[in-house]
mmCIF file of C-alpha atoms in Angstrom:
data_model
loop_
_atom_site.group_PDB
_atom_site.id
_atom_site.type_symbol
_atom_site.label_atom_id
_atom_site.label_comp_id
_atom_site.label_asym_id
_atom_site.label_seq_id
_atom_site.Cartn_x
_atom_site.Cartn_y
_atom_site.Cartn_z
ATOM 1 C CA UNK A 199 -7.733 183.516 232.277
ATOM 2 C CA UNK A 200 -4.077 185.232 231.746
ATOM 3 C CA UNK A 201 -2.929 187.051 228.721
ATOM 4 C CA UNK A 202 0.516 185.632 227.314
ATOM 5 C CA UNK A 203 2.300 188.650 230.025
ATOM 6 C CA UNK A 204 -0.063 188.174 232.701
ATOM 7 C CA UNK A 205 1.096 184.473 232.761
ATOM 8 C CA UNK A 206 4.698 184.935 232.607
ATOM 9 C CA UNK A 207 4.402 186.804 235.618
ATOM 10 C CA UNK A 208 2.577 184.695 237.427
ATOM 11 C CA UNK A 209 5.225 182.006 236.982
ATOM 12 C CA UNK A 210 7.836 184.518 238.009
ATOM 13 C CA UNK A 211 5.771 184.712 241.742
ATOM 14 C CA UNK A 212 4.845 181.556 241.804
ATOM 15 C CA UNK A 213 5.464 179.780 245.126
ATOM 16 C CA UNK A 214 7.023 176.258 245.212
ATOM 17 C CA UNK A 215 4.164 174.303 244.740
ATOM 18 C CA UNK A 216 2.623 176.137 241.870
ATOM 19 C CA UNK A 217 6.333 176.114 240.140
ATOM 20 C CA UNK A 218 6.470 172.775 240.377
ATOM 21 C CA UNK A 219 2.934 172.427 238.339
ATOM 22 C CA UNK A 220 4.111 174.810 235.787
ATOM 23 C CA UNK A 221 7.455 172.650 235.432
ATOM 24 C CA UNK A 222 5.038 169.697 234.602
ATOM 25 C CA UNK A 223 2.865 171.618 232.202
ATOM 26 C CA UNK A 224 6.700 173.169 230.797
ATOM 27 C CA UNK A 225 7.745 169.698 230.432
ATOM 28 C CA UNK A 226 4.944 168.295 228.445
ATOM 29 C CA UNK A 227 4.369 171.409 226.605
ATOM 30 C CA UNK A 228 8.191 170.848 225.413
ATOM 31 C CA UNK A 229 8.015 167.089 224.385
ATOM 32 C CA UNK A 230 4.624 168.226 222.499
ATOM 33 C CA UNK A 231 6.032 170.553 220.578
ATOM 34 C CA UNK A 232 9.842 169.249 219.837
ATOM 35 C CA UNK A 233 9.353 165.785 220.796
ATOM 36 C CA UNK A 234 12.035 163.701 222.390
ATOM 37 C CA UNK A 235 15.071 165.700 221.442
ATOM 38 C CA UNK A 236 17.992 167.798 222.316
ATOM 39 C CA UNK A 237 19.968 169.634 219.941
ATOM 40 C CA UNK A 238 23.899 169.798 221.073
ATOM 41 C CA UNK A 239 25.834 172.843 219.538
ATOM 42 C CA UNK A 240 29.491 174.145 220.129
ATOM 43 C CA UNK A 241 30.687 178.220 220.540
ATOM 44 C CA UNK A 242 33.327 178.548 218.176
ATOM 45 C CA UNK A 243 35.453 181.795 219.423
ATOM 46 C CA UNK A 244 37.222 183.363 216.511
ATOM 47 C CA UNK A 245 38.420 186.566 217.752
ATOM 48 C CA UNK A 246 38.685 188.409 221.624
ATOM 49 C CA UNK A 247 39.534 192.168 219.795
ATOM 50 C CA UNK A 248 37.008 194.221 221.424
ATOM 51 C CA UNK A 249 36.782 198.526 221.386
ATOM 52 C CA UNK A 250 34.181 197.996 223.905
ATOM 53 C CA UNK A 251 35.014 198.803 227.450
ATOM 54 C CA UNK A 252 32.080 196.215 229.318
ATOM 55 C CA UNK A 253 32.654 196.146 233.336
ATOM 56 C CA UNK A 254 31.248 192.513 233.217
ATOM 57 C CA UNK A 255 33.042 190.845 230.149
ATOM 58 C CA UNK A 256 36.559 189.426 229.847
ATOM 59 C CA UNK A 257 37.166 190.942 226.208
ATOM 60 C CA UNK A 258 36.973 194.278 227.906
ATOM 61 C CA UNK A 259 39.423 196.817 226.219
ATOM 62 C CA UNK A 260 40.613 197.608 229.354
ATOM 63 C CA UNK A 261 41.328 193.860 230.532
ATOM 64 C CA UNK A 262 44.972 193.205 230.313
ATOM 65 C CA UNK A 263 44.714 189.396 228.239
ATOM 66 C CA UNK A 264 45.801 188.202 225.531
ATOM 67 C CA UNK A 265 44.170 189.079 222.097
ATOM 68 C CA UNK A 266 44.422 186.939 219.097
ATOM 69 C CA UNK A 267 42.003 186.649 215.826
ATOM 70 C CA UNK A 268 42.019 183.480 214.329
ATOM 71 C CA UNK A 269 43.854 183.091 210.706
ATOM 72 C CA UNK A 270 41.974 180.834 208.272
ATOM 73 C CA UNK A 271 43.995 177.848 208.631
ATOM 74 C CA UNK A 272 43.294 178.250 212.756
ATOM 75 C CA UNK A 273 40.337 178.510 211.784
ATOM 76 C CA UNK A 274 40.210 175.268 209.981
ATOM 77 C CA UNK A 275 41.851 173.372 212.871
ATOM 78 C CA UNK A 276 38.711 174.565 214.816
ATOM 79 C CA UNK A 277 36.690 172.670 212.755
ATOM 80 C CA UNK A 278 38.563 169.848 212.419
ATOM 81 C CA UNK A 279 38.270 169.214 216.342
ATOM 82 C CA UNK A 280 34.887 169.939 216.717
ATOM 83 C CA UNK A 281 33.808 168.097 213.726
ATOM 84 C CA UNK A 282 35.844 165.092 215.155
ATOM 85 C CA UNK A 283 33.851 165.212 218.027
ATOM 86 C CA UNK A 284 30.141 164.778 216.221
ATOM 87 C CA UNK A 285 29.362 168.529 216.285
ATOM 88 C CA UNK A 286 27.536 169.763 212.995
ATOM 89 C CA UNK A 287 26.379 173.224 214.368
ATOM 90 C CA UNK A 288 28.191 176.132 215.308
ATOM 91 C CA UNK A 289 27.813 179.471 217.066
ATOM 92 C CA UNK A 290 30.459 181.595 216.150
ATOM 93 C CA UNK A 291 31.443 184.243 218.748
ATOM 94 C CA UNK A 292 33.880 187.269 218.170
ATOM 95 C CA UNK A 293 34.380 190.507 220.679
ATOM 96 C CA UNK A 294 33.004 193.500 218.567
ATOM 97 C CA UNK A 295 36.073 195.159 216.817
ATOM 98 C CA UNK A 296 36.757 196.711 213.077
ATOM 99 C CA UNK A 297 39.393 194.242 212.678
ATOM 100 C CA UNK A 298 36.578 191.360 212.719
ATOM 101 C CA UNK A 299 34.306 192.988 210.142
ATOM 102 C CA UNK A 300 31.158 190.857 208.024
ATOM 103 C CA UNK A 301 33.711 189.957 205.582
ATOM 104 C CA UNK A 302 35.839 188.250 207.441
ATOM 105 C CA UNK A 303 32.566 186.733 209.227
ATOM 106 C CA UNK A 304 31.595 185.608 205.736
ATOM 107 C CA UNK A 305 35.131 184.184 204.786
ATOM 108 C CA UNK A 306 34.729 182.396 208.045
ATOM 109 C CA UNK A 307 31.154 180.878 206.938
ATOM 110 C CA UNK A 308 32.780 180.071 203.869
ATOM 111 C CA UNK A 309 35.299 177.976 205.122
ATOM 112 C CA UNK A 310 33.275 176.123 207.958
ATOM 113 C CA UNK A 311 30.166 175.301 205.053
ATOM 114 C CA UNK A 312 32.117 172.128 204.131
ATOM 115 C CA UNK A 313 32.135 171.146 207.814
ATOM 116 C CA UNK A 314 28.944 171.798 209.544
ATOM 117 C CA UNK A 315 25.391 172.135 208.710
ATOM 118 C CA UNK A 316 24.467 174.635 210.708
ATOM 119 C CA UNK A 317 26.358 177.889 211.271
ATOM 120 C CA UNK A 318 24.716 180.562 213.783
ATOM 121 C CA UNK A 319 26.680 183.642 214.844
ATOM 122 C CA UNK A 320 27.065 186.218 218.090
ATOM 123 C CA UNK A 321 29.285 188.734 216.981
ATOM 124 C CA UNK A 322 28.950 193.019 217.014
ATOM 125 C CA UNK A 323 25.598 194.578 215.971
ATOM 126 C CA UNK A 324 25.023 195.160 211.977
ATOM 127 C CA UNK A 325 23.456 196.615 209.415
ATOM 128 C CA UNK A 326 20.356 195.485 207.553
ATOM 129 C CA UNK A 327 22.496 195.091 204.192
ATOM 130 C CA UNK A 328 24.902 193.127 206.309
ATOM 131 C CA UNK A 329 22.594 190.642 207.466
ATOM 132 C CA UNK A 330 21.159 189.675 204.217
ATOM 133 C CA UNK A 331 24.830 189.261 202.888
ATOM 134 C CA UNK A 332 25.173 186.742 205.969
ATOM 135 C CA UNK A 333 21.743 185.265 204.917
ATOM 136 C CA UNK A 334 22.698 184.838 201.655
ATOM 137 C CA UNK A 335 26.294 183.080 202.551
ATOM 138 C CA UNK A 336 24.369 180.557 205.098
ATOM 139 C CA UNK A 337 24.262 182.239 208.501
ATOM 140 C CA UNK A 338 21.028 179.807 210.197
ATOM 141 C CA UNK A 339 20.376 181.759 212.912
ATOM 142 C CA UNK A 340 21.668 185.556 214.646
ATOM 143 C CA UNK A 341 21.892 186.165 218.475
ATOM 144 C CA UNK A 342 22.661 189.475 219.908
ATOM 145 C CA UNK A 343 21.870 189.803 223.334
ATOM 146 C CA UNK A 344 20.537 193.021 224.779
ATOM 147 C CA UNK A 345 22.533 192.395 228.155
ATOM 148 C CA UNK A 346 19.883 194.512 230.139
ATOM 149 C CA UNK A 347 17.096 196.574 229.721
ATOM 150 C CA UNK A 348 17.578 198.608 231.634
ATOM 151 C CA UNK A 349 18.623 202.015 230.134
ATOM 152 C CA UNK A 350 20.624 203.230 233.679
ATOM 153 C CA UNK A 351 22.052 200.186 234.313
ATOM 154 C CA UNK A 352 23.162 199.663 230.789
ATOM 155 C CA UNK A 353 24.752 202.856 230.589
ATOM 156 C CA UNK A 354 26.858 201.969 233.978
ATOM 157 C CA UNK A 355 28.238 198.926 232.632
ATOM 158 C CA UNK A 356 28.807 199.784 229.214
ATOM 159 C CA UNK A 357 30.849 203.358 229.775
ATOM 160 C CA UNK A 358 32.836 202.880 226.647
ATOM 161 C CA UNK A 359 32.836 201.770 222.627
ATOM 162 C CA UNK A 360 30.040 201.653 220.496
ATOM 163 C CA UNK A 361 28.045 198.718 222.703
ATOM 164 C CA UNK A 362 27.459 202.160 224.933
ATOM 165 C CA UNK A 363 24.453 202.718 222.655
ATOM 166 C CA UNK A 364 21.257 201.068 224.187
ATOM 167 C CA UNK A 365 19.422 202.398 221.307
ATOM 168 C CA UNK A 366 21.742 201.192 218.644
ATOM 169 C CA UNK A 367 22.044 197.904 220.311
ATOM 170 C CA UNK A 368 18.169 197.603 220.937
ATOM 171 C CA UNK A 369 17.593 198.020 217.080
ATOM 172 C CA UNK A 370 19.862 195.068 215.918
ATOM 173 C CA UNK A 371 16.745 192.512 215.998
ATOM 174 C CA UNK A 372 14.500 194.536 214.092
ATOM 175 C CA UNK A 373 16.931 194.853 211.059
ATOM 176 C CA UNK A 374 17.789 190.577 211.961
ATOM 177 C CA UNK A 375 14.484 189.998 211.080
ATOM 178 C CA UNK A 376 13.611 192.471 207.967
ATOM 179 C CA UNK A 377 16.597 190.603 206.302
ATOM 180 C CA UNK A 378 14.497 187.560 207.122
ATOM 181 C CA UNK A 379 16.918 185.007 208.817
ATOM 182 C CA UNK A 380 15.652 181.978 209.877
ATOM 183 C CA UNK A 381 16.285 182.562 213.634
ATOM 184 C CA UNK A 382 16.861 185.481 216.016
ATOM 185 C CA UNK A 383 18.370 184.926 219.700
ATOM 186 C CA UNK A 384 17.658 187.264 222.419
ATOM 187 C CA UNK A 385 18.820 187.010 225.993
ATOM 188 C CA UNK A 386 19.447 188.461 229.086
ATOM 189 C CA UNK A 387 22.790 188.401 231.588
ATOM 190 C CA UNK A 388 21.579 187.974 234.400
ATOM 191 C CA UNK A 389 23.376 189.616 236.953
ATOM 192 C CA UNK A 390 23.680 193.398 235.389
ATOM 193 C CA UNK A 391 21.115 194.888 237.012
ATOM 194 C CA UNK A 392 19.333 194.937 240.343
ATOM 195 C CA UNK A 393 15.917 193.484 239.465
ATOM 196 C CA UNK A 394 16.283 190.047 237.142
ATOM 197 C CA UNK A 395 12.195 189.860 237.042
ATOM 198 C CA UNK A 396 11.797 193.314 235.251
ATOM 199 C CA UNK A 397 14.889 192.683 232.855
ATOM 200 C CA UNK A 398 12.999 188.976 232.476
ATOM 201 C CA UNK A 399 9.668 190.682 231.572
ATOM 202 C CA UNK A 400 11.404 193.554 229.337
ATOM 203 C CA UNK A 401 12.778 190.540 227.071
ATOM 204 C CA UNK A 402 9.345 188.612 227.357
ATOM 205 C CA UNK A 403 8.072 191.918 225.905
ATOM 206 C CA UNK A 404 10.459 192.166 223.346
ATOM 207 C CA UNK A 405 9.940 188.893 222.049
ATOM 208 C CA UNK A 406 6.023 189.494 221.799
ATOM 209 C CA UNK A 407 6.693 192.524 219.970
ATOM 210 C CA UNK A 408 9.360 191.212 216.981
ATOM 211 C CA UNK A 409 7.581 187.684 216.718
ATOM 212 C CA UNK A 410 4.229 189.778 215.779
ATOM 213 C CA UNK A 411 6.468 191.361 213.260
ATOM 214 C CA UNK A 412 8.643 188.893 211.532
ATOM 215 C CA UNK A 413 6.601 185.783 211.964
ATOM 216 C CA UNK A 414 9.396 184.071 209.293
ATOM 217 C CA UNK A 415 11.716 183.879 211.672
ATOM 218 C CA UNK A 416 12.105 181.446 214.809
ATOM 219 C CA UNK A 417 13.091 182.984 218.096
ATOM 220 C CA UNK A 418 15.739 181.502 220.999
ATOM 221 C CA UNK A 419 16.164 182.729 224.319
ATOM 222 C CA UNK A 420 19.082 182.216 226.483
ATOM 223 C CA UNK A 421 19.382 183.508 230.276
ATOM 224 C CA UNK A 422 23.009 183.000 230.883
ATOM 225 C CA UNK A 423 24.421 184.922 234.665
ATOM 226 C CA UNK A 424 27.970 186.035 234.984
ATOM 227 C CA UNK A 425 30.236 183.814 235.465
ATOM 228 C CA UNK A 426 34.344 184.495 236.721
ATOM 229 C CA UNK A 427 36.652 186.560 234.101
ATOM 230 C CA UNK A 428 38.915 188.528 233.503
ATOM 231 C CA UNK A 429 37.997 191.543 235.859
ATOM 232 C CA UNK A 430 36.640 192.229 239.443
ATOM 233 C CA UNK A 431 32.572 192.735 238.845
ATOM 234 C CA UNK A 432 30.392 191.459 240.808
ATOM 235 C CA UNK A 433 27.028 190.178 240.184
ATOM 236 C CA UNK A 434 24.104 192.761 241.289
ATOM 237 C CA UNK A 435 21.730 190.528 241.905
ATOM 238 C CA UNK A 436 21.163 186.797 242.835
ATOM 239 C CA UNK A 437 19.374 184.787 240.234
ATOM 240 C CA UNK A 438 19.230 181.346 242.100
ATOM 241 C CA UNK A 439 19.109 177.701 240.014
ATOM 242 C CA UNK A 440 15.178 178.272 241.088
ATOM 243 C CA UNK A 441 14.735 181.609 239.457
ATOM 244 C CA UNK A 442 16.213 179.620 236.429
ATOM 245 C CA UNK A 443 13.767 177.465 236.802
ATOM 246 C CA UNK A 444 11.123 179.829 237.389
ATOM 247 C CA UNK A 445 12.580 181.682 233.835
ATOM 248 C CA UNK A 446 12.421 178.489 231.675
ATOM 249 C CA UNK A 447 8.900 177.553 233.041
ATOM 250 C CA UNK A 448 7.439 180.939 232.184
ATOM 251 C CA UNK A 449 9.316 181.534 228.438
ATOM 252 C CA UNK A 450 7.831 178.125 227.609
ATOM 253 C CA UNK A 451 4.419 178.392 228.549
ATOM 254 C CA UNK A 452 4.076 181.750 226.898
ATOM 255 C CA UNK A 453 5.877 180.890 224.113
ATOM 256 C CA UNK A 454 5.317 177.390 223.529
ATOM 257 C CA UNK A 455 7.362 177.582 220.258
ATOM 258 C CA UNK A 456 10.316 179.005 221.483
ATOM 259 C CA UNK A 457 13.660 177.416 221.441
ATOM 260 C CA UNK A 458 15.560 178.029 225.189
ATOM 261 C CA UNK A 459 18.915 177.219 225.209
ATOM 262 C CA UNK A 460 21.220 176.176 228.823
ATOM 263 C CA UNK A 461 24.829 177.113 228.574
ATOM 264 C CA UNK A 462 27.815 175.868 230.122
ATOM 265 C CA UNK A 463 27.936 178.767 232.280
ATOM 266 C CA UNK A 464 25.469 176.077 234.665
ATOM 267 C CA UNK A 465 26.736 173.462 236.795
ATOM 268 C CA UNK A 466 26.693 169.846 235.053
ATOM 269 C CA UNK A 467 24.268 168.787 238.277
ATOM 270 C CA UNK A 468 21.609 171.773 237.414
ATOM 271 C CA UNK A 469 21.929 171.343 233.828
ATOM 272 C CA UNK A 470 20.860 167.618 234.084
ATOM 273 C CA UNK A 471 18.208 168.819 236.588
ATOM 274 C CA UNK A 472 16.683 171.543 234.323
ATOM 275 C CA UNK A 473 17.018 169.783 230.919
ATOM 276 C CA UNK A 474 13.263 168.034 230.465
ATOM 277 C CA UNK A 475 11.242 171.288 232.170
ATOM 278 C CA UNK A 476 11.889 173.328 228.772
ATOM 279 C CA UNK A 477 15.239 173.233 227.073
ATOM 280 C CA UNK A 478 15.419 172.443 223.423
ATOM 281 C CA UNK A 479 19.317 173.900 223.140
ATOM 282 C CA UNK A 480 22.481 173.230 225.145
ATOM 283 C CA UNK A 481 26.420 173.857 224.658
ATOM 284 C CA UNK A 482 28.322 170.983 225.291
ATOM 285 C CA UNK A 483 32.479 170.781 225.555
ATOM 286 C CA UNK A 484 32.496 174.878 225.419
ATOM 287 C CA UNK A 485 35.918 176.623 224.951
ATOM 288 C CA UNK A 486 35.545 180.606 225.355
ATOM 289 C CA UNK A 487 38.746 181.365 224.044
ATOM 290 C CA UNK A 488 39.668 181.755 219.993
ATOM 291 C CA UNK A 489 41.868 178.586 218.936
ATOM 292 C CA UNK A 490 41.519 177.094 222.180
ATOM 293 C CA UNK A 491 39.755 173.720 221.464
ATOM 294 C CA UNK A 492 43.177 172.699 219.278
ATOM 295 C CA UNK A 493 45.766 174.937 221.357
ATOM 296 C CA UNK A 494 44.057 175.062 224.439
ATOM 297 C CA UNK A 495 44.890 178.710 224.983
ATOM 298 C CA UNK A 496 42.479 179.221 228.271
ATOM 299 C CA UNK A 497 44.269 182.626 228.653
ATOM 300 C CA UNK A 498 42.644 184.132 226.000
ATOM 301 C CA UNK A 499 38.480 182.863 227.619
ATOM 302 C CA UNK A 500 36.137 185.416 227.925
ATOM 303 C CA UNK A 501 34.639 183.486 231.210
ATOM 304 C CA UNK A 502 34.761 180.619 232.854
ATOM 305 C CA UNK A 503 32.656 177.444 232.150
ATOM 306 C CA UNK A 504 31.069 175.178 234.820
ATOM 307 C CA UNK A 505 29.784 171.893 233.484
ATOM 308 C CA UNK A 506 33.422 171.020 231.919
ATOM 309 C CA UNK A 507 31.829 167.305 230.862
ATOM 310 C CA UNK A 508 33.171 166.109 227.206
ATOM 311 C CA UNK A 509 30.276 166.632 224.316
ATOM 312 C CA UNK A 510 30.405 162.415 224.349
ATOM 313 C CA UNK A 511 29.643 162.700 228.318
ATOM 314 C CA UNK A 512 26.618 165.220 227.622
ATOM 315 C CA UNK A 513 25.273 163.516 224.559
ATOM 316 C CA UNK A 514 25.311 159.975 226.532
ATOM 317 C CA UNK A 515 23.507 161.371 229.437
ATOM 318 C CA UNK A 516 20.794 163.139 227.309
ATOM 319 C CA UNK A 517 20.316 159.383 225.744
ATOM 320 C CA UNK A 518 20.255 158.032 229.330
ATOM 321 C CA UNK A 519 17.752 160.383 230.270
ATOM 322 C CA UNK A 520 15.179 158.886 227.418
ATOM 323 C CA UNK A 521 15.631 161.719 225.231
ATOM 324 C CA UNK A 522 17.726 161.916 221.872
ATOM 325 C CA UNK A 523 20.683 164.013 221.015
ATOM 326 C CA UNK A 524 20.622 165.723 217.816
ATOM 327 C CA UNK A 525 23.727 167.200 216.532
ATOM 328 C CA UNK A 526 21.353 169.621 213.531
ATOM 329 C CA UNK A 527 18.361 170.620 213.099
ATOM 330 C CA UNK A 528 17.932 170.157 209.228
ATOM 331 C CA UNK A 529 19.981 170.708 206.225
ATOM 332 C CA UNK A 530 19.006 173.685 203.653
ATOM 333 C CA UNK A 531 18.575 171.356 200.476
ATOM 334 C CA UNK A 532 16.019 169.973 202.338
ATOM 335 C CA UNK A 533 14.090 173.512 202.619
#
């Protein structure tokens, strides 16, 4: 009998035929526990200012692009576009710069509430008071991805700006969950570092660790790999569309709660593939650039997306499939 860990890293070895089991037992576990459903969400990019020098992202300081932060009224015709197209959550994504501080995160909220439902952010690491100002002003859920665990590595690819802090960085969760918000998102980007499976079990790890500490909150996991930017890094390891297999097989049977969301980074072909095995969460329609869903200013993207299909495309293939798209998870008067 295997202890949550010991399980998660059997699925990691696991040879074909054994994955394929555990993608059965993933697959049931998931319609057990969130039923027939898949929730659709859009990133909604409203700045790329970043004082961060990354080697891996396209917001790098030292990447010659085009910055921009979006004005309120830009910001509006965001939502205008997305709301037209049935979206009623958002993930709002900035670079992490003083410029795009938690006020004008909050003004942001503010003028999105009338729009969406559900409003989730992924911007620079805060403060504890900061987070229950967020909280308070209707922020659903917080992701902040630790990029890799390990310390080396992370110090390699993050030579510059405060994200050079592993510590600092490492800490953000805790004070996400002592202000209590209803969901915390960890990941990992795949590609970083040499060994995927140790980074894979570090975040496992982590995720035993905060949910034994602020049960109140939900948890998400993401396992996004670098895609093409702005920039000349190459990936130091191959995670295959297997390995992501093997990752959302072994994050849902030891965490059979756990919400695992599929990007846009994936090919429309895998993402159809991988969809019933364990995913709960996917992007749909994703622009990576701020004001580029009404400008379409693709010079300004932090990467490059691969399943380009319309939200309308997605959402009628989930229904195809004999599952059902939901746009939002619930509404707070309800709670």
């Amino acid at each position: 009998m295997y202890d949550a860990l010991q399980l998660f890293k059997h699925v990691l070895d696991a040879d074909k035929i054994e994955l394929q089991a555990y993608l059965e037992k993933s697959k049931q576990l998931t319609r057990e526990r969130f039923g027939n459903t898949i929730q659709l969400f859009a990133p909604l990019y409203l700045s790329n200012e970043c004082q961060n020098i990354c080697t891996y992202c396209g917001f790098s300081l030292d990447n010659k692009l085009k910055r921009k932060t979006l004005t309120d009224n830009e910001i509006l015709e965001e939502a205008k576009v997305l709301k037209s197209l049935g979206f009623d959550a958002v993930l709002l994504v900035t670079g992490e710069d003083y410029r795009v501080d938690t006020q004008y995160i909050i003004n942001a909220i503010k003028l999105l509430k009338p729009y969406f439902a559900q409003i989730s952010i992924e911007v620079q690491p805060l403060e504890y008071d900061d987070y229950v100002q967020l909280k308070s002003n209707g922020v659903y859920a917080v992701l902040v991805y630790q990029e890799t665990y390990n310390k080396n590595t992370y110090k390699l690819v993050h030579p510059k700006g405060k994200k050079a802090n592993f510590e600092y960085r490492l800490s953000t969760p805790e004070k996400i969950g002592k202000a209590e918000i209803y969901k915390i998102g960890l990941g990992v980007l795949f590609g970083l570092d040499t060994d995927w499976k140790q980074d894979a079990i570090k975040l496992a790890e982590h995720i035993i660790l905060l949910s034994k500490k602020y049960w109140k909150s939900k948890f998400s996991v993401s396992f996004p790999r670098i895609r093409p930017h702005e920039g000349e890094f190459q990936p130091n390891c191959e995670l295959t569309e297997i390995d992501l297999l093997r990752l959302i097989a072994a994050f849902r049977l030891t965490f059979p709660d756990i919400e695992i969301i599929l990007s846009t980074r994936e090919r429309a072909e895998f993402r159809d593939i991988a969809m019933p095995y364990g995913i709960t969460t996917m992007s749909a329609g994703s622009k990576t650039a701020p004001g580029e869903y009404h400008q379409q200013e693709d010079s300004l993207q932090q990467f490059e997306i691969s399943d380009d299909r319309t939200p309308n495309e997605v959402a009628i293939l989930i229904n195809h499939s004999g599952l059902e798209v939901i746009w939002k998870d619930w509404d707070y008067c309800l709670v």
